[in-house]
């Protein structure tokens, strides 16, 4: 007789109450494969392909059992009996591999907090059992789960491997009802699979509650598409997914998820690599340079504490404008660097900003204008040479920076420990030129070698000197790598100078509006990154290998440049940002590009960089329409010159304009500066 008054609650186990520290269930097999590489008596083919063998053997054993016994349910032992038979492995070897799998399963299982709370509440109100479609039998499941949560030591477990039936065909529900003597109408089941835990349960009249599992994000699916059997990527995505699963963040959860699953793995890999490299070089302190070093330092502190690494970290305030100070020795290089960096920008405005004077004052000092017919590049080259070779201008600039130079030296003496032979600085992206100026200043105090770590190195970073050694995680000339800098934004303004406050030297920060970055969701974003870092450290500890993987970044880079989805493009593109100069008025890093702006830039023969620093992100924010138009433009490369084209022959001093195939000779207008006597003729 069914007990009509009895209530029963049942819970699925995997991805409902517990989850693994890997992206997908087969991720555990990639961890096993890494372990097997150290076993000498196994065939190389078996060790190198274990993950695929384990997946395919389970599938084979399941179908084989169906055709021989009309049952899809296969057990853990049956899977390994098939492996032993196919690859001629003895019993002791198979048993050893089985124990490795069980141990790694146990090490990589973790509870899903919000669902465990439901389990605890249910236990107080009614009888509770656990139900799972799994190749592990009851004895194995008890061993795997007993140390994760106290309730798993006593709750009854029903596994498809024990009964030969499953939730997916509904028969396991019948076994539970019979064994528990329960009426279906008094039974509530919780699970993550809509088909097995909801649809099939409801077919029997069981009240079903769908506890939807955390889906993988678009870029995580992209990573797994070609790297599904990569243990490091499986573990990294698992750590990110776990951060989202057990997150308590309810405000800006989207930014939390982006920080945990996108920015977190990129920055964690870099910082972990920096720590390992610096330890090999004997570093005692890592100096993280503001502002790109703000988030990396927080990541480093968690890694160092988790792994008990004997190294300290310190945050040091500096920037291009605070550290690039001209002296008698580097004056020529200082001016040339400014002109080189701002070669595509309004030079007088930015030169004045870097010299800390008004543009009007600069024009008075320079007294040189762009002659008619001299192109911008030639004008800038002539202006640069004039500033370098004019003694009065050089004297004015050096005098302008004398106090700033003295304050910088005082700040460095105050903040840096000069007892060692090398100093280690951590930055993110750059040419390395700013650090060269820093090293010059440091060597005025003590003859130390400065080691500078960069995530992405531009072509300048390849040039190390005896006092400025540059080490880069990745070396690339591709401009698109510059987007990595967006991931390390913080709320502070850039360091513009230093000031004496009593006996202490303090940095002077540019005053910027912090509201846009706060409204964007910076705090949630940062918490996501730190949550990933903690989980990544636990994953490394559980599996005894580093997650540091260049392949992870390369795959993400390909994703950003070729397959970036609109959601991630909107998150990246909406970050408040300013590339050069005063940052008091920050705008979106990669604003949406409209169809009209693409057409205007096409007609005027301008690159998309004129309207966006990161055009590949901007285009993806309006993906379908923009991509279609850009494909059309690429298909007809000569169309632009037919619509509108300007051609200037410098030697002949002739200017011509083409509009819809009609060519207008503007030579006389160029000479006289008037729009008359123009000769019009057809192409």
XYZ file of C-alpha atoms in Angstrom:
683
model
C 0.000 0.000 0.000
C 1.217 3.473 -0.885
C 1.458 5.883 2.034
C -0.734 8.706 0.775
C 0.275 11.045 3.612
C 4.014 10.500 3.094
C 5.968 13.230 1.307
C 9.122 12.675 -0.693
C 11.683 15.087 -2.130
C 14.257 13.812 -4.592
C 17.267 15.551 -6.060
C 19.418 14.862 -9.059
C 23.129 14.897 -8.136
C 25.459 16.040 -10.914
C 25.010 19.656 -12.062
C 22.163 19.995 -9.554
C 23.756 19.528 -6.126
C 27.378 19.189 -7.185
C 29.384 20.141 -10.250
C 32.884 19.497 -11.489
C 35.735 21.997 -11.692
C 35.911 21.411 -15.444
C 33.849 22.788 -18.320
C 32.219 19.515 -19.395
C 31.976 16.003 -17.883
C 34.654 14.670 -20.245
C 36.990 17.329 -18.844
C 37.795 14.868 -16.045
C 39.153 12.472 -18.679
C 41.580 15.160 -19.894
C 42.900 15.391 -16.332
C 43.354 11.612 -16.223
C 45.266 11.726 -19.503
C 47.749 14.206 -17.987
C 48.275 11.815 -15.053
C 48.795 8.783 -17.280
C 51.712 10.406 -19.113
C 53.904 9.617 -16.087
C 53.121 5.871 -16.174
C 55.899 4.119 -18.080
C 54.351 0.669 -18.606
C 51.362 1.961 -20.594
C 51.449 2.009 -24.418
C 52.171 5.518 -25.784
C 49.102 5.391 -28.014
C 46.889 4.659 -25.004
C 48.422 7.445 -22.875
C 48.269 10.060 -25.615
C 44.689 9.246 -26.606
C 43.140 8.156 -23.305
C 40.533 10.920 -23.265
C 39.125 9.936 -26.659
C 39.388 6.239 -25.785
C 37.488 6.745 -22.517
C 34.676 8.715 -24.219
C 34.283 6.350 -27.165
C 34.526 3.197 -25.040
C 31.702 4.361 -22.798
C 29.570 5.049 -25.876
C 30.460 1.652 -27.356
C 29.783 -0.233 -24.114
C 26.415 1.493 -23.738
C 25.213 0.568 -27.224
C 26.668 -2.936 -26.958
C 24.739 -3.553 -23.745
C 21.548 -2.338 -25.381
C 21.869 -4.786 -28.265
C 22.766 -7.708 -25.970
C 20.638 -6.970 -22.893
C 18.207 -4.262 -24.091
C 19.625 -1.839 -21.505
C 21.403 1.459 -22.161
C 22.699 1.679 -18.599
C 26.356 0.776 -18.302
C 28.480 0.765 -15.147
C 31.928 2.128 -14.377
C 33.358 -1.405 -14.110
C 31.804 -2.475 -17.421
C 33.403 0.519 -19.207
C 36.853 -0.399 -17.921
C 36.371 -4.110 -18.644
C 35.816 -3.090 -22.269
C 38.962 -0.899 -22.223
C 41.003 -3.778 -20.753
C 39.766 -6.138 -23.463
C 40.349 -3.703 -26.357
C 43.843 -2.583 -25.318
C 45.115 -5.783 -23.692
C 45.662 -4.267 -20.237
C 46.005 -6.451 -17.150
C 43.729 -6.234 -14.125
C 46.143 -4.357 -11.854
C 46.766 -1.658 -14.502
C 43.051 -1.183 -15.107
C 42.372 -1.009 -11.381
C 45.097 1.643 -11.018
C 43.560 3.795 -13.777
C 40.105 3.389 -12.206
C 41.453 4.649 -8.888
C 42.972 7.671 -10.667
C 39.596 8.516 -12.201
C 37.789 8.129 -8.871
C 40.385 10.266 -7.098
C 40.201 13.027 -9.722
C 36.394 12.944 -9.706
C 36.454 13.404 -5.943
C 39.048 16.193 -6.038
C 37.116 18.114 -8.672
C 33.606 17.885 -7.242
C 32.216 20.964 -5.525
C 28.767 21.836 -4.213
C 26.337 24.237 -5.872
C 25.567 26.452 -2.891
C 22.085 27.692 -3.760
C 20.806 24.159 -4.483
C 22.425 22.654 -1.413
C 20.378 25.172 0.588
C 17.212 23.731 -1.001
C 18.392 20.231 -0.065
C 18.986 21.249 3.556
C 15.553 22.841 3.753
C 13.875 19.785 2.208
C 15.520 17.389 4.673
C 13.883 19.294 7.525
C 10.402 18.911 5.990
C 10.223 15.450 4.417
C 12.066 12.313 3.350
C 14.792 12.989 0.772
C 16.544 10.701 -1.696
C 19.129 11.307 -4.420
C 18.559 10.059 -7.965
C 21.091 10.069 -10.793
C 21.656 8.703 -14.281
C 25.290 7.768 -13.873
C 27.746 4.965 -14.605
C 28.910 5.107 -10.960
C 27.128 2.691 -8.647
C 25.924 3.522 -5.134
C 29.204 2.470 -3.446
C 31.292 4.712 -5.695
C 28.902 7.663 -5.350
C 28.919 7.447 -1.572
C 32.707 7.527 -1.548
C 32.834 10.476 -3.962
C 30.258 12.575 -2.117
C 30.662 11.830 1.584
C 33.368 14.453 2.242
C 31.701 17.235 0.231
C 28.696 17.736 2.510
C 27.503 15.903 5.674
C 24.102 15.045 4.177
C 25.723 12.916 1.477
C 26.899 10.477 4.150
C 23.371 9.363 5.017
C 20.939 10.119 2.192
C 19.749 7.174 0.115
C 21.123 7.169 -3.436
C 19.460 5.631 -6.490
C 21.796 5.238 -9.463
C 20.887 4.011 -12.943
C 24.038 1.869 -12.874
C 22.607 -0.183 -9.982
C 19.116 -0.671 -11.403
C 19.767 -0.876 -15.144
C 17.104 1.768 -15.807
C 17.229 5.561 -15.948
C 15.345 8.785 -15.417
C 15.632 9.462 -19.143
C 13.286 6.558 -19.914
C 11.266 7.103 -16.712
C 11.836 3.621 -15.335
C 14.092 4.777 -12.498
C 11.192 6.840 -11.112
C 9.142 3.636 -10.967
C 11.896 1.862 -9.002
C 12.116 4.722 -6.507
C 8.318 4.864 -6.053
C 8.210 1.137 -5.358
C 11.191 1.144 -2.965
C 10.078 4.275 -1.115
C 6.399 3.280 -1.094
C 5.362 6.731 -2.264
C 2.474 8.068 -4.307
C 3.628 10.153 -7.284
C 1.343 13.033 -6.318
C 3.211 13.415 -3.000
C 6.581 13.491 -4.633
C 8.640 16.576 -5.671
C 11.748 16.160 -7.794
C 14.542 18.721 -8.395
C 16.979 18.477 -11.299
C 18.877 20.292 -14.046
C 17.865 18.242 -17.106
C 14.618 19.486 -18.590
C 13.927 16.172 -20.319
C 14.975 13.657 -17.648
C 14.228 15.652 -14.488
C 11.181 17.620 -15.569
C 9.406 16.184 -18.596
C 9.784 12.543 -17.621
C 8.972 13.196 -13.952
C 5.795 15.068 -14.868
C 4.746 12.143 -17.048
C 4.293 10.192 -13.832
C 2.471 12.993 -12.045
C 5.553 13.984 -10.017
C 5.877 17.678 -9.241
C 9.089 18.719 -10.995
C 11.257 21.762 -10.258
C 13.748 22.698 -12.954
C 17.055 23.891 -11.477
C 18.589 25.055 -14.730
C 22.343 24.637 -14.797
C 24.718 27.464 -15.683
C 25.221 27.421 -19.437
C 28.595 27.974 -21.043
C 29.020 31.433 -22.556
C 29.567 32.047 -26.257
C 33.340 32.497 -26.021
C 33.637 29.405 -23.794
C 31.819 27.334 -26.418
C 34.137 28.810 -29.041
C 37.191 27.805 -26.991
C 35.927 24.255 -26.509
C 35.062 23.841 -30.170
C 38.701 23.111 -31.064
C 40.131 22.549 -27.576
C 37.615 20.216 -25.949
C 40.341 17.769 -24.957
C 42.740 20.414 -23.620
C 42.953 19.871 -19.848
C 44.024 23.435 -19.069
C 41.200 25.035 -21.041
C 38.694 22.573 -19.576
C 39.858 23.439 -16.050
C 39.963 27.188 -16.715
C 36.426 27.292 -18.113
C 35.314 25.082 -15.227
C 36.714 27.599 -12.727
C 34.913 30.437 -14.524
C 31.631 28.531 -14.657
C 31.943 27.688 -10.962
C 32.379 31.394 -10.185
C 29.101 32.157 -11.954
C 27.287 29.213 -10.347
C 28.160 30.176 -6.779
C 28.096 33.932 -7.288
C 26.168 36.051 -4.808
C 26.381 39.041 -7.174
C 22.906 40.241 -8.129
C 23.777 43.764 -9.342
C 25.535 43.816 -12.723
C 25.768 40.019 -12.773
C 26.546 40.279 -16.493
C 29.746 42.219 -15.725
C 30.575 39.725 -12.953
C 30.267 36.892 -15.456
C 32.373 38.769 -18.005
C 35.076 39.355 -15.409
C 35.008 35.744 -14.237
C 34.913 34.027 -17.610
C 36.592 36.397 -20.084
C 38.958 38.866 -18.395
C 39.776 36.585 -15.457
C 41.455 33.771 -17.428
C 43.437 36.217 -19.584
C 44.805 38.261 -16.689
C 45.297 35.246 -14.390
C 47.442 33.475 -16.989
C 49.620 36.555 -17.360
C 50.057 37.242 -13.634
C 50.772 33.594 -12.826
C 53.417 33.592 -15.565
C 54.954 36.815 -14.202
C 55.222 35.336 -10.700
C 56.871 32.166 -11.998
C 59.330 34.115 -14.169
C 60.219 36.547 -11.391
C 60.852 33.718 -8.900
C 63.268 32.105 -11.354
C 65.080 35.446 -11.561
C 65.327 35.798 -7.771
C 62.800 38.638 -7.362
C 61.727 39.543 -3.841
C 59.251 42.314 -4.728
C 57.050 42.909 -7.765
C 56.182 46.550 -8.485
C 52.821 46.808 -10.266
C 52.627 50.035 -12.244
C 49.435 52.092 -12.085
C 46.874 51.904 -13.585
C 47.112 48.771 -15.668
C 48.706 47.067 -12.675
C 45.760 47.653 -10.308
C 43.781 44.497 -11.135
C 46.884 42.322 -11.824
C 48.217 43.181 -8.347
C 44.981 42.016 -6.721
C 45.204 38.785 -8.712
C 48.856 38.352 -7.706
C 48.066 38.813 -4.015
C 45.497 35.979 -4.139
C 47.880 33.662 -6.018
C 50.757 34.400 -3.652
C 48.633 33.811 -0.545
C 47.034 30.652 -1.941
C 50.317 29.067 -3.052
C 52.447 30.410 -0.178
C 54.917 32.044 -2.576
C 57.808 33.982 -0.953
C 57.404 37.226 -2.861
C 55.920 40.642 -2.071
C 53.913 43.024 -4.231
C 53.718 46.797 -4.254
C 51.622 49.269 -6.230
C 53.656 52.131 -7.659
C 52.160 55.252 -9.227
C 53.487 56.240 -12.613
C 52.522 56.916 -16.213
C 53.805 58.094 -19.562
C 53.351 61.731 -18.581
C 54.858 61.302 -15.068
C 57.911 59.248 -16.017
C 58.903 60.534 -19.446
C 60.911 63.516 -18.315
C 63.501 65.148 -20.601
C 67.054 65.583 -19.392
C 70.225 66.783 -21.063
C 71.024 63.178 -22.022
C 67.657 62.082 -23.431
C 66.229 65.362 -24.790
C 66.444 64.354 -28.468
C 64.865 60.941 -27.776
C 62.119 62.564 -25.685
C 60.996 64.873 -28.525
C 61.267 62.144 -31.181
C 59.190 59.752 -29.060
C 56.352 62.273 -28.779
C 56.274 62.894 -32.521
C 56.440 59.169 -33.245
C 53.574 58.261 -30.900
C 51.327 61.074 -32.080
C 52.143 60.784 -35.772
C 48.445 60.382 -36.625
C 47.201 62.922 -34.041
C 47.027 66.752 -33.843
C 50.649 67.218 -32.862
C 50.655 70.764 -31.417
C 47.761 70.053 -29.051
C 49.267 66.819 -27.727
C 52.821 68.179 -27.657
C 51.590 71.050 -25.498
C 49.851 68.556 -23.193
C 53.028 66.510 -22.785
C 55.091 69.633 -22.114
C 52.509 70.844 -19.543
C 52.013 74.192 -21.285
C 49.136 75.740 -23.226
C 48.877 75.280 -26.977
C 48.976 79.075 -27.357
C 52.244 79.248 -25.411
C 53.714 76.454 -27.535
C 52.859 78.282 -30.763
C 54.609 81.383 -29.436
C 57.732 79.381 -28.660
C 57.849 77.344 -31.846
C 56.824 80.056 -34.341
C 56.580 77.692 -37.269
C 53.533 76.942 -39.418
C 52.754 74.357 -42.076
C 53.697 75.818 -45.511
C 51.247 75.398 -48.375
C 51.937 72.224 -50.328
C 53.943 70.585 -47.526
C 52.147 67.441 -46.380
C 51.497 66.671 -42.729
C 54.263 64.090 -42.400
C 56.918 66.421 -43.823
C 55.666 69.276 -41.659
C 55.901 67.178 -38.492
C 59.378 66.012 -39.426
C 60.496 69.615 -39.970
C 58.840 70.754 -36.712
C 60.463 67.949 -34.730
C 63.895 68.818 -36.090
C 63.342 72.505 -35.350
C 62.426 71.848 -31.676
C 65.424 69.545 -31.203
C 67.978 71.885 -32.807
C 66.818 75.224 -31.370
C 68.808 75.913 -28.130
C 66.273 78.354 -26.660
C 63.425 75.840 -26.976
C 65.553 73.061 -25.494
C 66.535 75.285 -22.556
C 62.883 76.225 -21.950
C 61.699 72.594 -21.956
C 64.464 71.335 -19.660
C 63.815 74.191 -17.243
C 60.089 73.350 -17.353
C 60.787 69.777 -16.177
C 63.587 70.360 -13.628
C 61.360 70.332 -10.518
C 59.279 67.448 -11.880
C 62.470 65.410 -12.352
C 63.651 66.036 -8.783
C 60.260 65.026 -7.340
C 60.290 61.805 -9.373
C 63.692 60.835 -7.974
C 62.467 61.547 -4.440
C 59.352 59.417 -4.998
C 61.437 56.497 -6.297
C 63.791 56.690 -3.292
C 60.743 56.646 -1.021
C 58.898 53.702 -2.632
C 61.541 51.344 -4.006
C 63.890 49.011 -2.164
C 67.291 49.404 -3.848
C 69.053 46.647 -1.866
C 68.966 44.080 -4.682
C 70.683 44.068 -8.051
C 67.470 44.015 -10.112
C 64.064 45.645 -9.845
C 60.958 43.975 -11.262
C 58.063 46.003 -12.681
C 54.760 44.688 -14.033
C 52.818 46.488 -16.761
C 50.277 45.269 -19.289
C 50.604 46.797 -22.748
C 53.027 49.267 -24.243
C 56.125 49.935 -26.231
C 58.416 49.802 -23.210
C 59.706 53.313 -23.864
C 58.155 54.728 -20.680
C 60.008 52.098 -18.650
C 63.249 53.097 -20.358
C 62.818 56.609 -18.957
C 62.063 55.099 -15.531
C 65.219 52.990 -15.700
C 67.282 56.068 -16.574
C 65.888 57.834 -13.500
C 66.503 54.800 -11.263
C 70.104 54.586 -12.395
C 70.654 58.127 -11.201
C 69.926 56.715 -7.722
C 71.456 53.217 -7.892
C 72.963 51.121 -10.720
C 70.166 48.546 -10.871
C 68.837 46.578 -13.821
C 65.108 47.076 -14.348
C 63.152 44.026 -15.504
C 59.825 44.998 -17.041
C 57.086 42.452 -17.693
C 54.500 43.114 -20.399
C 51.538 41.047 -21.480
C 51.636 42.258 -25.066
C 54.833 43.581 -26.576
C 54.906 46.016 -29.445
C 57.931 46.125 -31.720
C 59.756 48.423 -29.296
C 59.619 45.890 -26.475
C 62.003 43.611 -28.338
C 64.797 46.114 -27.698
C 66.196 45.417 -24.229
C 69.220 47.282 -22.937
C 71.719 46.555 -20.190
C 69.664 48.573 -17.702
C 66.178 47.985 -19.132
C 65.342 44.328 -19.703
C 61.948 43.761 -21.304
C 60.152 40.427 -21.004
C 56.869 39.829 -22.802
C 54.264 37.095 -22.340
C 53.348 37.430 -26.018
C 55.120 39.237 -28.837
C 53.025 40.494 -31.707
C 52.902 43.368 -34.162
C 49.147 43.019 -34.535
C 47.459 46.217 -33.423
C 44.326 44.313 -32.426
C 46.085 43.013 -29.308
C 45.694 46.505 -27.881
C 42.162 45.619 -26.712
C 43.694 43.679 -23.792
C 44.326 47.052 -22.121
C 40.546 47.490 -21.803
C 40.454 44.577 -19.352
C 42.652 46.351 -16.797
C 40.775 49.631 -16.358
C 40.294 51.016 -12.848
C 38.641 54.020 -11.193
C 41.778 56.154 -10.748
C 42.944 58.897 -13.064
C 46.442 58.715 -14.532
C 49.435 59.925 -12.537
C 50.457 63.345 -13.882
C 53.149 64.366 -11.372
C 54.278 64.202 -7.742
C 54.063 66.660 -4.865
C 55.735 67.079 -1.496
C 53.343 66.827 1.467
C 55.434 67.507 4.548
C 58.119 64.842 4.340
C 56.222 62.453 2.042
C 56.026 62.497 -1.756
C 52.508 61.772 -2.996
C 51.342 61.095 -6.549
C 49.110 63.700 -8.198
C 46.318 61.958 -10.094
C 44.360 63.443 -12.935
C 40.829 64.198 -11.796
C 38.388 62.115 -13.794
C 34.712 61.355 -13.411
C 34.490 57.907 -11.772
C 30.735 57.647 -12.248
C 30.816 56.259 -15.844
C 33.129 53.401 -14.846
C 31.099 52.668 -11.707
C 27.866 52.706 -13.696
C 29.443 50.388 -16.249
C 29.764 47.838 -13.418
C 33.429 47.983 -12.401
C 32.957 46.613 -8.870
C 31.008 43.570 -10.079
C 33.519 43.066 -12.879
C 36.426 43.123 -10.417
C 34.673 40.686 -8.079
C 34.202 38.323 -11.021
C 37.924 38.398 -11.810
C 38.897 37.770 -8.177
C 36.330 34.964 -7.857
C 37.823 33.269 -10.914
C 41.313 33.695 -9.454
C 40.344 31.927 -6.221
C 38.693 29.067 -8.101
C 41.634 28.772 -10.502
C 44.020 28.438 -7.557
C 41.824 25.672 -6.109
C 41.717 23.884 -9.474
C 45.507 24.012 -9.727
C 45.854 22.712 -6.176
C 43.419 19.849 -6.807
C 45.083 18.746 -10.040
C 48.703 19.732 -9.419
C 49.286 21.595 -12.681
C 49.288 25.218 -13.785
C 46.439 26.699 -15.832
C 48.895 29.040 -17.536
C 48.283 28.524 -21.267
C 49.212 30.749 -24.202
C 46.837 28.664 -26.313
C 43.928 29.960 -24.219
C 44.743 33.559 -25.084
C 45.408 32.812 -28.766
C 42.020 31.119 -29.048
C 40.339 34.072 -27.313
C 42.177 36.496 -29.600
C 40.830 34.656 -32.635
C 37.369 34.804 -31.093
C 37.552 38.574 -30.529
C 38.807 39.258 -34.052
C 36.559 36.868 -35.968
C 33.620 35.590 -33.912
C 32.949 38.159 -31.182
C 29.242 38.033 -30.331
C 27.165 41.173 -29.848
C 26.815 40.770 -26.077
C 30.571 40.638 -25.431
C 31.155 43.353 -28.051
C 28.737 45.634 -26.182
C 30.480 44.936 -22.858
C 33.981 45.549 -24.247
C 32.954 48.456 -26.441
C 31.076 50.302 -23.698
C 34.078 50.505 -21.335
C 34.873 54.209 -20.654
C 38.243 54.885 -22.243
C 40.623 57.498 -23.648
C 43.724 56.516 -25.574
C 45.889 59.667 -25.427
C 46.026 62.946 -23.570
C 43.690 64.326 -20.940
C 41.188 61.728 -19.701
C 38.705 64.057 -18.041
C 36.237 63.306 -20.838
C 36.240 59.577 -21.451
C 34.012 58.028 -24.094
C 33.114 54.482 -25.049
C 36.171 52.489 -26.103
C 34.463 51.148 -29.218
C 31.224 52.991 -30.032
C 28.723 51.454 -32.408
C 29.538 52.128 -36.048
C 26.527 53.150 -38.096
C 25.941 52.363 -41.759
C 26.139 56.084 -42.550
C 29.555 56.486 -40.891
C 30.933 53.530 -42.875
C 29.667 55.059 -46.133
C 31.102 58.517 -45.305
C 34.499 57.047 -44.382
C 34.450 54.923 -47.527
C 33.743 57.903 -49.779
C 36.403 60.019 -48.061
C 38.880 57.137 -48.213
C 39.288 56.995 -44.440
C 40.001 53.927 -42.349
C 37.496 52.846 -39.693
C 40.118 53.746 -37.060
C 39.014 57.363 -37.603
C 35.738 56.646 -35.787
C 36.784 53.821 -33.449
C 40.020 52.773 -31.766
C 38.796 49.185 -31.955
C 36.812 48.947 -35.211
C 36.608 45.146 -35.059
C 34.673 45.521 -31.772
C 32.544 48.430 -32.983
C 31.485 46.562 -36.115
C 30.347 43.594 -34.029
C 28.054 45.862 -32.002
C 26.022 46.354 -35.193
C 27.153 43.107 -36.717
C 24.741 42.010 -39.457
C 24.248 45.345 -41.258
C 27.858 46.516 -40.921
C 29.378 43.200 -41.961
C 27.203 43.049 -45.077
C 28.235 46.562 -46.125
C 31.928 45.946 -45.409
C 31.839 42.740 -47.461
C 30.316 44.707 -50.340
C 33.056 47.368 -50.079
C 35.753 44.703 -50.001
C 34.262 43.080 -53.080
C 34.546 46.300 -55.118
C 37.860 47.923 -54.036
C 37.971 50.414 -56.950
C 34.465 51.756 -56.342
C 35.674 54.415 -53.909
C 38.025 56.043 -56.415
C 35.204 56.217 -58.925
C 32.855 57.953 -56.451
C 35.332 60.398 -54.907
C 39.102 60.678 -55.094
C 41.727 63.340 -54.432
C 45.147 63.104 -56.068
C 48.067 65.493 -55.471
C 51.246 65.239 -57.558
C 53.840 66.862 -55.289
C 56.613 67.415 -57.843
C 54.307 68.812 -60.509
C 52.276 70.607 -57.810
C 49.047 69.459 -59.415
C 45.855 68.639 -57.577
C 42.927 66.786 -59.114
C 39.577 65.668 -57.715
C 37.390 62.909 -59.171
C 33.636 62.866 -58.505
C 31.617 60.003 -60.021
C 34.172 59.512 -62.782
C 34.547 63.228 -63.613
C 38.048 64.579 -63.044
C 38.543 68.235 -62.025
C 41.987 69.838 -62.402
C 42.564 72.017 -59.287
C 46.184 73.085 -60.023
C 45.449 76.807 -60.481
C 43.276 76.861 -57.391
C 46.153 75.358 -55.379
C 48.566 78.033 -56.613
C 46.266 81.027 -56.190
C 44.272 79.819 -53.201
C 41.023 80.692 -54.989
C 38.247 78.561 -56.438
C 38.261 79.936 -59.997
C 39.482 79.056 -63.470
C 39.202 75.356 -62.689
C 39.364 73.148 -65.760
C 36.768 70.409 -65.858
C 37.115 67.454 -68.118
C 35.971 63.869 -68.259
C 38.160 60.966 -67.224
